[in-house]
PDB file of C-alpha atoms in Angstrom:
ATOM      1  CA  UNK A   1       0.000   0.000   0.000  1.00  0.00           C
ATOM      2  CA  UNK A   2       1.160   3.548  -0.603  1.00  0.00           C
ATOM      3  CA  UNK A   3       1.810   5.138   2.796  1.00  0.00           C
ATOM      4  CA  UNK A   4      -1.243   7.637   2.808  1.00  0.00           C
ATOM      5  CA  UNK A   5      -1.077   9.831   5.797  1.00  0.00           C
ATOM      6  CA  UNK A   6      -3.270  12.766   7.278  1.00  0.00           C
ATOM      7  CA  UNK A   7      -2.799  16.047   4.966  1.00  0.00           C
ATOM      8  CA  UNK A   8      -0.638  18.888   7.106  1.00  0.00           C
ATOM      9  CA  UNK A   9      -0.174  22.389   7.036  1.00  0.00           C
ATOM     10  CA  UNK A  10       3.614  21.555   6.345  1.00  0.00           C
ATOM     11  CA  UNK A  11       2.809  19.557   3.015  1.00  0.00           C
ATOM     12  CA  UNK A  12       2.123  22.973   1.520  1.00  0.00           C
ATOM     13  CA  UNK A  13       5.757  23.835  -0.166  1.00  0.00           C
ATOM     14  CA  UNK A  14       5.948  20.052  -1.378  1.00  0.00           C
ATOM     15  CA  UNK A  15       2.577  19.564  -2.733  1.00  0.00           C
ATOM     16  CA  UNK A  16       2.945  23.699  -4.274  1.00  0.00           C
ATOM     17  CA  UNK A  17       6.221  23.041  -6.023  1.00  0.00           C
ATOM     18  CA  UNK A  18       4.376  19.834  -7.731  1.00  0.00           C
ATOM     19  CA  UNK A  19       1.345  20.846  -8.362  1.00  0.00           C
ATOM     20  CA  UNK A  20       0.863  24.818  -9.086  1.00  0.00           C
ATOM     21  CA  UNK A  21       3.324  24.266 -12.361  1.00  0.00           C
ATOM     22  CA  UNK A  22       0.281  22.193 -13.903  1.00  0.00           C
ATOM     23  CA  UNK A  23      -1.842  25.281 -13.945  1.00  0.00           C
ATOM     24  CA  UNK A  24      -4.806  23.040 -13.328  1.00  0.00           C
ATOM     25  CA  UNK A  25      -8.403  24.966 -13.110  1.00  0.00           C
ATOM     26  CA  UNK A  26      -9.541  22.564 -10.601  1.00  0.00           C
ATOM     27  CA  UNK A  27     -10.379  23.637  -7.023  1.00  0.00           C
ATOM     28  CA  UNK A  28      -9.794  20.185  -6.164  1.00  0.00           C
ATOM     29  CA  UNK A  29      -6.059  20.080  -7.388  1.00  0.00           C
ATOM     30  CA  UNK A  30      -5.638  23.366  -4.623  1.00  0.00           C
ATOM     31  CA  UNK A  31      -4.173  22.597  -1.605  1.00  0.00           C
ATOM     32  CA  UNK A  32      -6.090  25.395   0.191  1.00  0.00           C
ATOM     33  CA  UNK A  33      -9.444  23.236  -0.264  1.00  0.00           C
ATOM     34  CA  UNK A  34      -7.400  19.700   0.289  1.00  0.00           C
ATOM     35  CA  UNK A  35      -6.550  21.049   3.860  1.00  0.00           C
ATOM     36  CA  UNK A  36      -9.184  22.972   5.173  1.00  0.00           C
ATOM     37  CA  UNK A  37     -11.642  20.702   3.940  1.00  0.00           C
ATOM     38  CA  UNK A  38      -9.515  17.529   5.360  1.00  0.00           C
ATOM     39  CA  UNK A  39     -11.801  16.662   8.012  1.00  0.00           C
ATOM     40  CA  UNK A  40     -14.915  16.149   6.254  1.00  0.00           C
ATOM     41  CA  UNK A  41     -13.170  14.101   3.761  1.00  0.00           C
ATOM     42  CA  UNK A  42     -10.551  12.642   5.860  1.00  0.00           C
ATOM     43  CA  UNK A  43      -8.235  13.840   2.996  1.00  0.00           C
ATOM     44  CA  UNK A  44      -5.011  11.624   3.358  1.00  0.00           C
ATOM     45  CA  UNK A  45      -1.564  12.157   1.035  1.00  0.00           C
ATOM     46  CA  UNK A  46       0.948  10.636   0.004  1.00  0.00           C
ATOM     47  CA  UNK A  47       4.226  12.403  -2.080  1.00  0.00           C
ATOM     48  CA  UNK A  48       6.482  10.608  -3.718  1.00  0.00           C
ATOM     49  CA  UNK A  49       7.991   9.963  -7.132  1.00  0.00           C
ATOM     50  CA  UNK A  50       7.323  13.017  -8.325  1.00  0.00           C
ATOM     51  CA  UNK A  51       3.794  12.869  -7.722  1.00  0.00           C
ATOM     52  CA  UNK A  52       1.246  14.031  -5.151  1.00  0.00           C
ATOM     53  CA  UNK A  53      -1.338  10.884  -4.355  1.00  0.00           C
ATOM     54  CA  UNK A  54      -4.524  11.985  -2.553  1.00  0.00           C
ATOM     55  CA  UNK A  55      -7.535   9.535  -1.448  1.00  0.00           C
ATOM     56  CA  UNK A  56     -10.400  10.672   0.429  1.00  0.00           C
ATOM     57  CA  UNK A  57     -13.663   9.869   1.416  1.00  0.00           C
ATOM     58  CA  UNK A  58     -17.138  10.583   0.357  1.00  0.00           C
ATOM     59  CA  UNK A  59     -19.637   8.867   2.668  1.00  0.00           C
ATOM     60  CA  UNK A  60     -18.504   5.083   2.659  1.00  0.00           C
ATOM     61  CA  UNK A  61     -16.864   5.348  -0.662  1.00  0.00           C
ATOM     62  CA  UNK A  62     -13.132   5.938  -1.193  1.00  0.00           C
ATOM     63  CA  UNK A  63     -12.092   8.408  -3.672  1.00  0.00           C
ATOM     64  CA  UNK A  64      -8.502   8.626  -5.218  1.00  0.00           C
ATOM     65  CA  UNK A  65      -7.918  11.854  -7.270  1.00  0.00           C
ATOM     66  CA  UNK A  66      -6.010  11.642 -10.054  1.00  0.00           C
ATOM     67  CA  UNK A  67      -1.982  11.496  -9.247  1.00  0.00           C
ATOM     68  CA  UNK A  68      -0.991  15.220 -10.015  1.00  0.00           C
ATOM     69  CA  UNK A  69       2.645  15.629 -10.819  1.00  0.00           C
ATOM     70  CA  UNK A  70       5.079  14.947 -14.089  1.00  0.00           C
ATOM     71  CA  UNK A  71       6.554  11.191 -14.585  1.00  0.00           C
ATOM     72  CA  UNK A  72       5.292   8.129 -15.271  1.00  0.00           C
ATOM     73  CA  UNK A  73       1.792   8.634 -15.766  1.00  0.00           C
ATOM     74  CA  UNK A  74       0.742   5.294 -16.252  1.00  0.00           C
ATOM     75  CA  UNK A  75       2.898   3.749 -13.089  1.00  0.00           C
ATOM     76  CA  UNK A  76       1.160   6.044 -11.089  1.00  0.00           C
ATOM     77  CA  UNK A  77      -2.130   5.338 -11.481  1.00  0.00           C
ATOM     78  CA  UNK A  78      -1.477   1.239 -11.535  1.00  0.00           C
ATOM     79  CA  UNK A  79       0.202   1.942  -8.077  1.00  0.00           C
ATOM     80  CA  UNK A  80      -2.915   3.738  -6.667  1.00  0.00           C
ATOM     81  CA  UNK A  81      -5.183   0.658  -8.704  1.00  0.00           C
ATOM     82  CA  UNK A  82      -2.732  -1.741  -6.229  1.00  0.00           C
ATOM     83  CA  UNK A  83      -3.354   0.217  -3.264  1.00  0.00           C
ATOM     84  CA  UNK A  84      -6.982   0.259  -3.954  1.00  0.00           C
ATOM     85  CA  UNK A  85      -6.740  -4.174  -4.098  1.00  0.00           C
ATOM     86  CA  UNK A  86      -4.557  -3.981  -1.038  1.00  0.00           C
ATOM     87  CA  UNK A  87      -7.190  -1.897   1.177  1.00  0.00           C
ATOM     88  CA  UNK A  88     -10.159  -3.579  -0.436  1.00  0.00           C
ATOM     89  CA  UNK A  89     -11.773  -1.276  -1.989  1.00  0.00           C
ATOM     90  CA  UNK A  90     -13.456   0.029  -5.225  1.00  0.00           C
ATOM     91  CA  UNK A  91     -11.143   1.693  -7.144  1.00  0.00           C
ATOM     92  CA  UNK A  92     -12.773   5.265  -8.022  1.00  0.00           C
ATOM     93  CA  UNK A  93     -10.692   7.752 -10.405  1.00  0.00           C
ATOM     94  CA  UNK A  94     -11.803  11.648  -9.451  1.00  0.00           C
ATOM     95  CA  UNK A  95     -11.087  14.916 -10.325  1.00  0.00           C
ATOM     96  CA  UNK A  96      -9.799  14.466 -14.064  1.00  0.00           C
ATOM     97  CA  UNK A  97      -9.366  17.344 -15.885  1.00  0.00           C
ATOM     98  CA  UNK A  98      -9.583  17.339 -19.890  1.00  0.00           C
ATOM     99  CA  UNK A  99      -5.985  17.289 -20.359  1.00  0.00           C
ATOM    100  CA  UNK A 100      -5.535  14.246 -17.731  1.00  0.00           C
ATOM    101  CA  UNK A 101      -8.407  12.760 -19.092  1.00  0.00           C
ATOM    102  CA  UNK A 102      -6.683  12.267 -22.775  1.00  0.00           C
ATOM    103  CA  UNK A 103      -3.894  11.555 -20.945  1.00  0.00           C
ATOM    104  CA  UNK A 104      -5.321   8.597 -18.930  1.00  0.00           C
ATOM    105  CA  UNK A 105      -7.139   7.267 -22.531  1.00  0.00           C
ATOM    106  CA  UNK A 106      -3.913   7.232 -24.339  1.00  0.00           C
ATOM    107  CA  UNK A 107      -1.674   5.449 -21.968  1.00  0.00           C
ATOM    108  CA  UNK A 108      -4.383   3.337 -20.942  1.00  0.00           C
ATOM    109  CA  UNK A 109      -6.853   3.401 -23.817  1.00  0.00           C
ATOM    110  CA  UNK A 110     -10.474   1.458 -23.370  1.00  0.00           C
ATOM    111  CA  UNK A 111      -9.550   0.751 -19.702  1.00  0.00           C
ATOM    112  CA  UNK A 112     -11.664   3.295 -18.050  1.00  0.00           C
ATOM    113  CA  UNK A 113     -15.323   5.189 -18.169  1.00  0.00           C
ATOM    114  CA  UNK A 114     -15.509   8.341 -17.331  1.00  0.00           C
ATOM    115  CA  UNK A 115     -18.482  10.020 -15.879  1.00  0.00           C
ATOM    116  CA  UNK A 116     -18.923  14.119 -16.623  1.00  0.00           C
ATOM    117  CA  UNK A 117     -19.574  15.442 -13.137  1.00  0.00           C
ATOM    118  CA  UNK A 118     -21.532  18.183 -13.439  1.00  0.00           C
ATOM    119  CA  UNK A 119     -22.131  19.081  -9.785  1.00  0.00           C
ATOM    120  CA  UNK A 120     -18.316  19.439  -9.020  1.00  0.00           C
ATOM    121  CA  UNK A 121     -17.414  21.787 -12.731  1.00  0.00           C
ATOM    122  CA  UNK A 122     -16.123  25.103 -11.290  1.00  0.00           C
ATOM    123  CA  UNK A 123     -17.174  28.216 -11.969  1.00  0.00           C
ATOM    124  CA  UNK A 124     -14.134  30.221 -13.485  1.00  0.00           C
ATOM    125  CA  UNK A 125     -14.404  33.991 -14.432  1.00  0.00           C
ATOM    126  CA  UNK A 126     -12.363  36.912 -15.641  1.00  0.00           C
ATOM    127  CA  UNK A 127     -11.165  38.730 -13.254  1.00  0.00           C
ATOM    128  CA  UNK A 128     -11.876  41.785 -15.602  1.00  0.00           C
ATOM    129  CA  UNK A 129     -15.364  41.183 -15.356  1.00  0.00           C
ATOM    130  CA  UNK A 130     -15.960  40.606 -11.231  1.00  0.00           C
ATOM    131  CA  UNK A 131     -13.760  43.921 -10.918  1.00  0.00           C
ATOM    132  CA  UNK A 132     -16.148  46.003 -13.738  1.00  0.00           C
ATOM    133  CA  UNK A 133     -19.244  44.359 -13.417  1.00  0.00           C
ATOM    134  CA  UNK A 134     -19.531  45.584 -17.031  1.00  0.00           C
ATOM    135  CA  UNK A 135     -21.896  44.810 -19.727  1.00  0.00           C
ATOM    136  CA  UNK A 136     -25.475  43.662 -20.133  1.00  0.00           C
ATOM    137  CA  UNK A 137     -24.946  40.058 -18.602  1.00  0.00           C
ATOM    138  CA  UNK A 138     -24.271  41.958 -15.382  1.00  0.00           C
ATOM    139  CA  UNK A 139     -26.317  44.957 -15.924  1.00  0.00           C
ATOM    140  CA  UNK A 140     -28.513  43.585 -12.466  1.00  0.00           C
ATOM    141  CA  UNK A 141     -25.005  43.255 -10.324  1.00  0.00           C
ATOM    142  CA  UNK A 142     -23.934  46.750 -10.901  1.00  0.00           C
ATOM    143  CA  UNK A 143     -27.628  47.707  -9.934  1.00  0.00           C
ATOM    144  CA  UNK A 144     -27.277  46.103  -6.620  1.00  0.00           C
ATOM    145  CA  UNK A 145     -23.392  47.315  -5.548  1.00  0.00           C
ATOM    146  CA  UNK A 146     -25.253  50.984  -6.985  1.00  0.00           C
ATOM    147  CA  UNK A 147     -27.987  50.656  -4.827  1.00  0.00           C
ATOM    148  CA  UNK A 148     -26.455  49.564  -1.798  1.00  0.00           C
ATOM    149  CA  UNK A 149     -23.654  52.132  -1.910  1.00  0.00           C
ATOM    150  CA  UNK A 150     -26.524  54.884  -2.374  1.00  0.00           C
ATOM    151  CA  UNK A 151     -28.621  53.647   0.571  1.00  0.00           C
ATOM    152  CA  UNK A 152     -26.077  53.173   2.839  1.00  0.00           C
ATOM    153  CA  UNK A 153     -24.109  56.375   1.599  1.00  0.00           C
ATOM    154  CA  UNK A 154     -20.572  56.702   3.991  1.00  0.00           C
ATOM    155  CA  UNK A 155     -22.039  53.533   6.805  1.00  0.00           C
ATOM    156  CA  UNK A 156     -20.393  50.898   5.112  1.00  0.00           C
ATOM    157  CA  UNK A 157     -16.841  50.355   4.316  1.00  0.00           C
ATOM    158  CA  UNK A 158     -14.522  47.095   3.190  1.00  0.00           C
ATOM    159  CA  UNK A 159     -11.359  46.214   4.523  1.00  0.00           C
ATOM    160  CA  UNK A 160      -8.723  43.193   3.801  1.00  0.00           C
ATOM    161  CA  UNK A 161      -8.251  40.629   6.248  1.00  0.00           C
ATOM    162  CA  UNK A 162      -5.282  40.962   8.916  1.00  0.00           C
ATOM    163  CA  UNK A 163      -3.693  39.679  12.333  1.00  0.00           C
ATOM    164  CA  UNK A 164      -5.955  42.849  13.785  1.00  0.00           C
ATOM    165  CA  UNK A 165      -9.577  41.615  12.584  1.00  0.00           C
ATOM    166  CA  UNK A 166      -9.147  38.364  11.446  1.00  0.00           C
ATOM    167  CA  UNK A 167     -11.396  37.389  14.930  1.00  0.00           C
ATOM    168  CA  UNK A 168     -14.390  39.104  13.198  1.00  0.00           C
ATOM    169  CA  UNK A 169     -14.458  37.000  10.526  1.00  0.00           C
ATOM    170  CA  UNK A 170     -14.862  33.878  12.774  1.00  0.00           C
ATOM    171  CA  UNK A 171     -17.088  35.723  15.037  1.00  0.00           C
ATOM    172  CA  UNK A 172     -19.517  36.449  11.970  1.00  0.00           C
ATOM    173  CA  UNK A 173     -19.831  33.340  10.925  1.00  0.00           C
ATOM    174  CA  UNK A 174     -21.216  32.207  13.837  1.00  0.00           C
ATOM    175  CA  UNK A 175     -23.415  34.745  13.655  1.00  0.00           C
ATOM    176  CA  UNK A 176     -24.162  33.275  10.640  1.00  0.00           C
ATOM    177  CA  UNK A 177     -24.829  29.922  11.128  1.00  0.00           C
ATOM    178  CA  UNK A 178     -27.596  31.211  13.541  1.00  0.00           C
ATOM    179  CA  UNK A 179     -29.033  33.207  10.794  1.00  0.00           C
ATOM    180  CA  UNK A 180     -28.808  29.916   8.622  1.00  0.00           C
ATOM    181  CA  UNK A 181     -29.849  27.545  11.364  1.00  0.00           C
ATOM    182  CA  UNK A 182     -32.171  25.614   9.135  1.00  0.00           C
ATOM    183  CA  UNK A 183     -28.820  23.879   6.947  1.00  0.00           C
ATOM    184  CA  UNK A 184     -27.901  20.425   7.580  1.00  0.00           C
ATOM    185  CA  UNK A 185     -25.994  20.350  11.064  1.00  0.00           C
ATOM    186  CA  UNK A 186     -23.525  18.069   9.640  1.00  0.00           C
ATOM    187  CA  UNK A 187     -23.376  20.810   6.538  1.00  0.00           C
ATOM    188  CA  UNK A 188     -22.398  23.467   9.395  1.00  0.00           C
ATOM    189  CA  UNK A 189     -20.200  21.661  11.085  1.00  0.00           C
ATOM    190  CA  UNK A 190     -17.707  20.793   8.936  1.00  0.00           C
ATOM    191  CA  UNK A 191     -17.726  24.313   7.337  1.00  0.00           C
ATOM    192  CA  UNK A 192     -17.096  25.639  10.818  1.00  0.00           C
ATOM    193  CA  UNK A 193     -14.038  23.493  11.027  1.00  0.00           C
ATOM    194  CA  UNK A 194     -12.994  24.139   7.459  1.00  0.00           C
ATOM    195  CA  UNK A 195     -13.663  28.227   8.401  1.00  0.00           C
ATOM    196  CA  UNK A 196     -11.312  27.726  11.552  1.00  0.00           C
ATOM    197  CA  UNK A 197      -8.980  25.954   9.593  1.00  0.00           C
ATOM    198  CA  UNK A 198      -8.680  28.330   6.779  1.00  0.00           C
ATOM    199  CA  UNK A 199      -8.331  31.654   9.641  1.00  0.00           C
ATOM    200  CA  UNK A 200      -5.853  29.786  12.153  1.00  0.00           C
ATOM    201  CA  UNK A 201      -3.250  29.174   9.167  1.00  0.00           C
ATOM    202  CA  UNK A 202      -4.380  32.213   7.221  1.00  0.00           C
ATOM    203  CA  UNK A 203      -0.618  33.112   6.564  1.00  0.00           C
ATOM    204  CA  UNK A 204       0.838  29.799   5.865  1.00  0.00           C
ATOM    205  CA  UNK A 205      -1.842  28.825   3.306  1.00  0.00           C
ATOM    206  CA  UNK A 206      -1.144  32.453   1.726  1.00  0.00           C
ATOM    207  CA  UNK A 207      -4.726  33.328   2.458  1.00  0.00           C
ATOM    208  CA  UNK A 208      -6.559  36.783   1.504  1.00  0.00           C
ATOM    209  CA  UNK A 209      -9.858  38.108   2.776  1.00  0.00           C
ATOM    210  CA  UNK A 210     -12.008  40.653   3.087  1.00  0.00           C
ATOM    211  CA  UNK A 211     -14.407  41.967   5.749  1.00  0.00           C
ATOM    212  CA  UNK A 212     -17.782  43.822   4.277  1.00  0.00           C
ATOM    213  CA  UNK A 213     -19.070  46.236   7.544  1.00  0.00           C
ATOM    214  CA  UNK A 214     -22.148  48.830   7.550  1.00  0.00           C
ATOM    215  CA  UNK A 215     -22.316  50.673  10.655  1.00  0.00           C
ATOM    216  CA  UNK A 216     -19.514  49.008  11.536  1.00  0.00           C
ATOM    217  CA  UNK A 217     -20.670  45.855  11.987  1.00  0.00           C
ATOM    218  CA  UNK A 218     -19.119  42.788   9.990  1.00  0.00           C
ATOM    219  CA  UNK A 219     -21.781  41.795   8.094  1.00  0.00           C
ATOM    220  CA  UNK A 220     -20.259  39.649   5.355  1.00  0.00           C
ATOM    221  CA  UNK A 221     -16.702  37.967   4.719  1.00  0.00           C
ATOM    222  CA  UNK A 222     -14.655  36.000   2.062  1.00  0.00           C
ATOM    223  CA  UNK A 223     -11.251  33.951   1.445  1.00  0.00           C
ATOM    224  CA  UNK A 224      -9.393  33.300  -1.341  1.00  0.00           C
ATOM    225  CA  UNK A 225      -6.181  32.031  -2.567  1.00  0.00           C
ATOM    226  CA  UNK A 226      -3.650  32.122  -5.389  1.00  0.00           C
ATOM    227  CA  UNK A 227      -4.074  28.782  -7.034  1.00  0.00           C
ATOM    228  CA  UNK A 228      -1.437  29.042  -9.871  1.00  0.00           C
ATOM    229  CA  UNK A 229       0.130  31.589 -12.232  1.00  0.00           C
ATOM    230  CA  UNK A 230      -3.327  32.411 -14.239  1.00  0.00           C
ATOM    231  CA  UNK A 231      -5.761  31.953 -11.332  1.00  0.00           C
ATOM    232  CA  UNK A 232      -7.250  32.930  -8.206  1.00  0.00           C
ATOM    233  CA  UNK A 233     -10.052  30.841  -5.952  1.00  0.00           C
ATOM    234  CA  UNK A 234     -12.429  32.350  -3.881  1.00  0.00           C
ATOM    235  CA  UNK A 235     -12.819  29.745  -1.034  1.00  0.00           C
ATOM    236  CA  UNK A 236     -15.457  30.949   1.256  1.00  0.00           C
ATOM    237  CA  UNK A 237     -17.717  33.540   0.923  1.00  0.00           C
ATOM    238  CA  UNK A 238     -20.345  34.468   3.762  1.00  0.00           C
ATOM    239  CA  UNK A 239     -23.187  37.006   3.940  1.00  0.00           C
ATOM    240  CA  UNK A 240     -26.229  38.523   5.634  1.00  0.00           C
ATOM    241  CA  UNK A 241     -29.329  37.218   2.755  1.00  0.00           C
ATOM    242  CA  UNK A 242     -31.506  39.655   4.753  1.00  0.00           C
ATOM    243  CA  UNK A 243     -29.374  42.798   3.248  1.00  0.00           C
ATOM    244  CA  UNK A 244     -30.350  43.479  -0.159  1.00  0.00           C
ATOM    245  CA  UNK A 245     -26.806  43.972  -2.299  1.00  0.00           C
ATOM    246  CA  UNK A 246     -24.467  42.157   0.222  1.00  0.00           C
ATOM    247  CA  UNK A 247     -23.553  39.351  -1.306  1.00  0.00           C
ATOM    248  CA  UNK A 248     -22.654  41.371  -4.581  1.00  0.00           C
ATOM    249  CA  UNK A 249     -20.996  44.184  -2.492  1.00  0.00           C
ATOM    250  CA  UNK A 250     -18.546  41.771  -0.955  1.00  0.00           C
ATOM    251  CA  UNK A 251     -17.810  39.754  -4.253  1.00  0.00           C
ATOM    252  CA  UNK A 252     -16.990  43.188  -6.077  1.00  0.00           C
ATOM    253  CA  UNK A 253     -15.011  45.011  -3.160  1.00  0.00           C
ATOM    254  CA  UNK A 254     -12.797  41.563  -2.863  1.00  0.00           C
ATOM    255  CA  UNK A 255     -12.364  41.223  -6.864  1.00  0.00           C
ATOM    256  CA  UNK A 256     -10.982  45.068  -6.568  1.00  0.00           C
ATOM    257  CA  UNK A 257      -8.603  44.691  -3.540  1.00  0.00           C
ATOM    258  CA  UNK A 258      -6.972  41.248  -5.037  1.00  0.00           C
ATOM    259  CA  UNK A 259      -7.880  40.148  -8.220  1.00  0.00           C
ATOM    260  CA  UNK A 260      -6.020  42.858 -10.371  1.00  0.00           C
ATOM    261  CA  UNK A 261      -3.556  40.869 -12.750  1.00  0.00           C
ATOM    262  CA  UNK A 262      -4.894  38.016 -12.358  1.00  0.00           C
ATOM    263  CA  UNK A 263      -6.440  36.346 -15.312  1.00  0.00           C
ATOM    264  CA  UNK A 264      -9.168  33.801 -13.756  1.00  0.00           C
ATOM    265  CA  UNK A 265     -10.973  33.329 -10.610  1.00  0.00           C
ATOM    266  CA  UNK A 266     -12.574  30.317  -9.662  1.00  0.00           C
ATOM    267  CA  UNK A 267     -15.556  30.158  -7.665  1.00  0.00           C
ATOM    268  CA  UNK A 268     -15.716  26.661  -7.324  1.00  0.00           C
ATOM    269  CA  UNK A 269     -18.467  24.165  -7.712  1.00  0.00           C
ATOM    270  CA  UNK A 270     -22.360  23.824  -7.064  1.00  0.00           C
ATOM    271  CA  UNK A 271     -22.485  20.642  -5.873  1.00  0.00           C
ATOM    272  CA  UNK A 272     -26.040  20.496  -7.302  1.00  0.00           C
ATOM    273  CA  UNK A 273     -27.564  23.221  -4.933  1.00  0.00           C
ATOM    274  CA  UNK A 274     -30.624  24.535  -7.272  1.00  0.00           C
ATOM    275  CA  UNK A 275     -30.347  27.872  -5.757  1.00  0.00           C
ATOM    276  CA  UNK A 276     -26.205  27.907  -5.813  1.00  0.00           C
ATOM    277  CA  UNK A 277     -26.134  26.953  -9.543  1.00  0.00           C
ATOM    278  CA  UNK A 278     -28.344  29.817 -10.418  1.00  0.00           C
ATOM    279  CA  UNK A 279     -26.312  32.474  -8.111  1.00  0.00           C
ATOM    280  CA  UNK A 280     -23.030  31.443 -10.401  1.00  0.00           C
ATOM    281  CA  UNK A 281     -24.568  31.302 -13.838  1.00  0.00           C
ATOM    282  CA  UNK A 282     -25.836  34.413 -13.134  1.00  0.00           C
ATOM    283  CA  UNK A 283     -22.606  36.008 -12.592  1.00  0.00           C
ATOM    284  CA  UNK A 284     -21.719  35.173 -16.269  1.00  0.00           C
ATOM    285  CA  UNK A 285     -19.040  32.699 -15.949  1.00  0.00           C
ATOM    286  CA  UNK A 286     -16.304  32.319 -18.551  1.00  0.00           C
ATOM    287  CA  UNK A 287     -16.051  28.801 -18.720  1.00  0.00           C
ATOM    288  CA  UNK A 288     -17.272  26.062 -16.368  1.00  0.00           C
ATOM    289  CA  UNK A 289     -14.000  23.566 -15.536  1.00  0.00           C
ATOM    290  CA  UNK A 290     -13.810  19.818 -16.901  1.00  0.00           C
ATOM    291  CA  UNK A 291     -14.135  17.245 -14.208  1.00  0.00           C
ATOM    292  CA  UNK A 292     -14.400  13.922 -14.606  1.00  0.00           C
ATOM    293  CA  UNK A 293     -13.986  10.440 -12.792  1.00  0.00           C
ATOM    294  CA  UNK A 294     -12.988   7.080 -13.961  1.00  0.00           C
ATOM    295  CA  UNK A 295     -14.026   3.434 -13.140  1.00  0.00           C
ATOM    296  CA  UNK A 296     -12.219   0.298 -14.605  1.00  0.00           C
ATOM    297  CA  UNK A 297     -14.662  -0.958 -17.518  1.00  0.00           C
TER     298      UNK A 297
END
């Protein structure tokens, strides 16, 4: 078996120096996600060879993603098909972008199926157009960061993340949570842990964020990170519903403050939420990401 262990803050440089080079569009390929997200999938790694091997879980199912490095493709993947037989499990491919899945058909062609996974394509934008809101696509956006700046006239202001306030942020989720107390408890908790995660290693996982406050009170928050070269990914974004324009006033202050020179920004999946699918169509999205998975024929 391939010695899997529990994902650390300290596998950062490692798993960076492998993986960012690929320029991959995938949330899932970010180690940001892979660690603050480790508890609810019991994300385990293993580096070696070259290559970064992750397997999680997804209910009772184990999920390997596909080995994310340079080398010998085709080894790799037979070694995590081995450790697969050796723990007894179902061997399930995941998070295969285009260019790995023409990859995996060549070197191993009519060997796998692959499955388009809509509910885990990201949502990947220019960064040109969450900065302008320009055009008619977002003609509706602009109306609601105009309207809220006119109502609320000089009682709201946004301000980056730091060591001073980065307390708020925590502190307004929970606020939040009691706001949103009818989600899944199981739903809460593990973005609570992923939230307290993502704040207690802000600087080591090169974290930025942004606090959204009218009257002085926090009432929305976001985190994001540098994937790559070409692209940024928003992590986290939390807001009062029950303020008309929040949700579009902190997504347009944060794209000012950080996304200048960047070419993308991904703002991840859907997971098949009705309501979440139609809040990131309607923000015009470039392109939604490939993802795929594979199972042995």
């Amino acid at each position: 078996m391939l010695p899997f262990r529990p994902t650390k803050i300290t596998d950062k440089e490692d798993y960076d120096k492998i993986v960012k080079p690929l320029n991959s569009l995938l949330c899932a390929h970010c180690f940001v996600d892979l660690f603050i997200w480790k508890g609810a999938y019991d994300t385990q790694i293993c580096i070696q060879d070259g290559f970064v091997f992750l397997k999680q879980k997804l209910g009772d199912e184990t999920i390997y993603t596909f080995p994310l490095g340079k080398g010998d493709t085709k080894k790799a993947v037979e070694e995590l098909m081995q450790d697969a037989k050796d723990r007894g499990v179902n061997f399930n491919l995941a998070a295969i972008n285009n260019e790995q899945k023409e990859e995996l058909e060549k070197i191993m062609p009519d060997y796998f199926d692959f499955v388009d996974r809509r509910d885990s394509q990201d949502y990947i934008y220019t960064s040109e157009s969450l900065i302008t809101l320009a055009g008619k696509k977002l003609h509706s956006k602009r109306n609601f960061v105009n309207r809220f700046k006119s109502e609320n006239e000089d009682n709201w202001s946004y301000e980056n993340i730091t060591n001073d306030n980065i307390h708020e942020a925590f502190e307004y989720h929970l606020s939040w949570c009691a706001l949103n107390k009818d989600n899944e408890d199981e739903d809460i908790f593990n973005e609570t842990c992923a939230i307290s995660l993502a704040l207690k290693n802000f600087d080591a996982l090169e974290l930025k964020g942004g606090l959204l406050r009218l009257n002085g009170k926090v009432i929305a928050f976001t985190l994001g990170s540098r994937a790559n070269e070409d692209m940024f990914i928003v992590h986290i974004e939390k807001a009062d519903y029950t303020i008309s324009g929040n949700y579009q006033m902190i997504n347009n202050q944060f794209a000012i403050s950080n996304f200048e020179g960047i070419k993308y920004i991904n703002r991840e999946e859907d997971l098949g939420l009705e309501g979440l699918r139609k809040a990131k169509l309607s923000y015009n999205p470039a392109m939604l990401s490939d993802n795929y998975s594979a199972v042995i024929k």
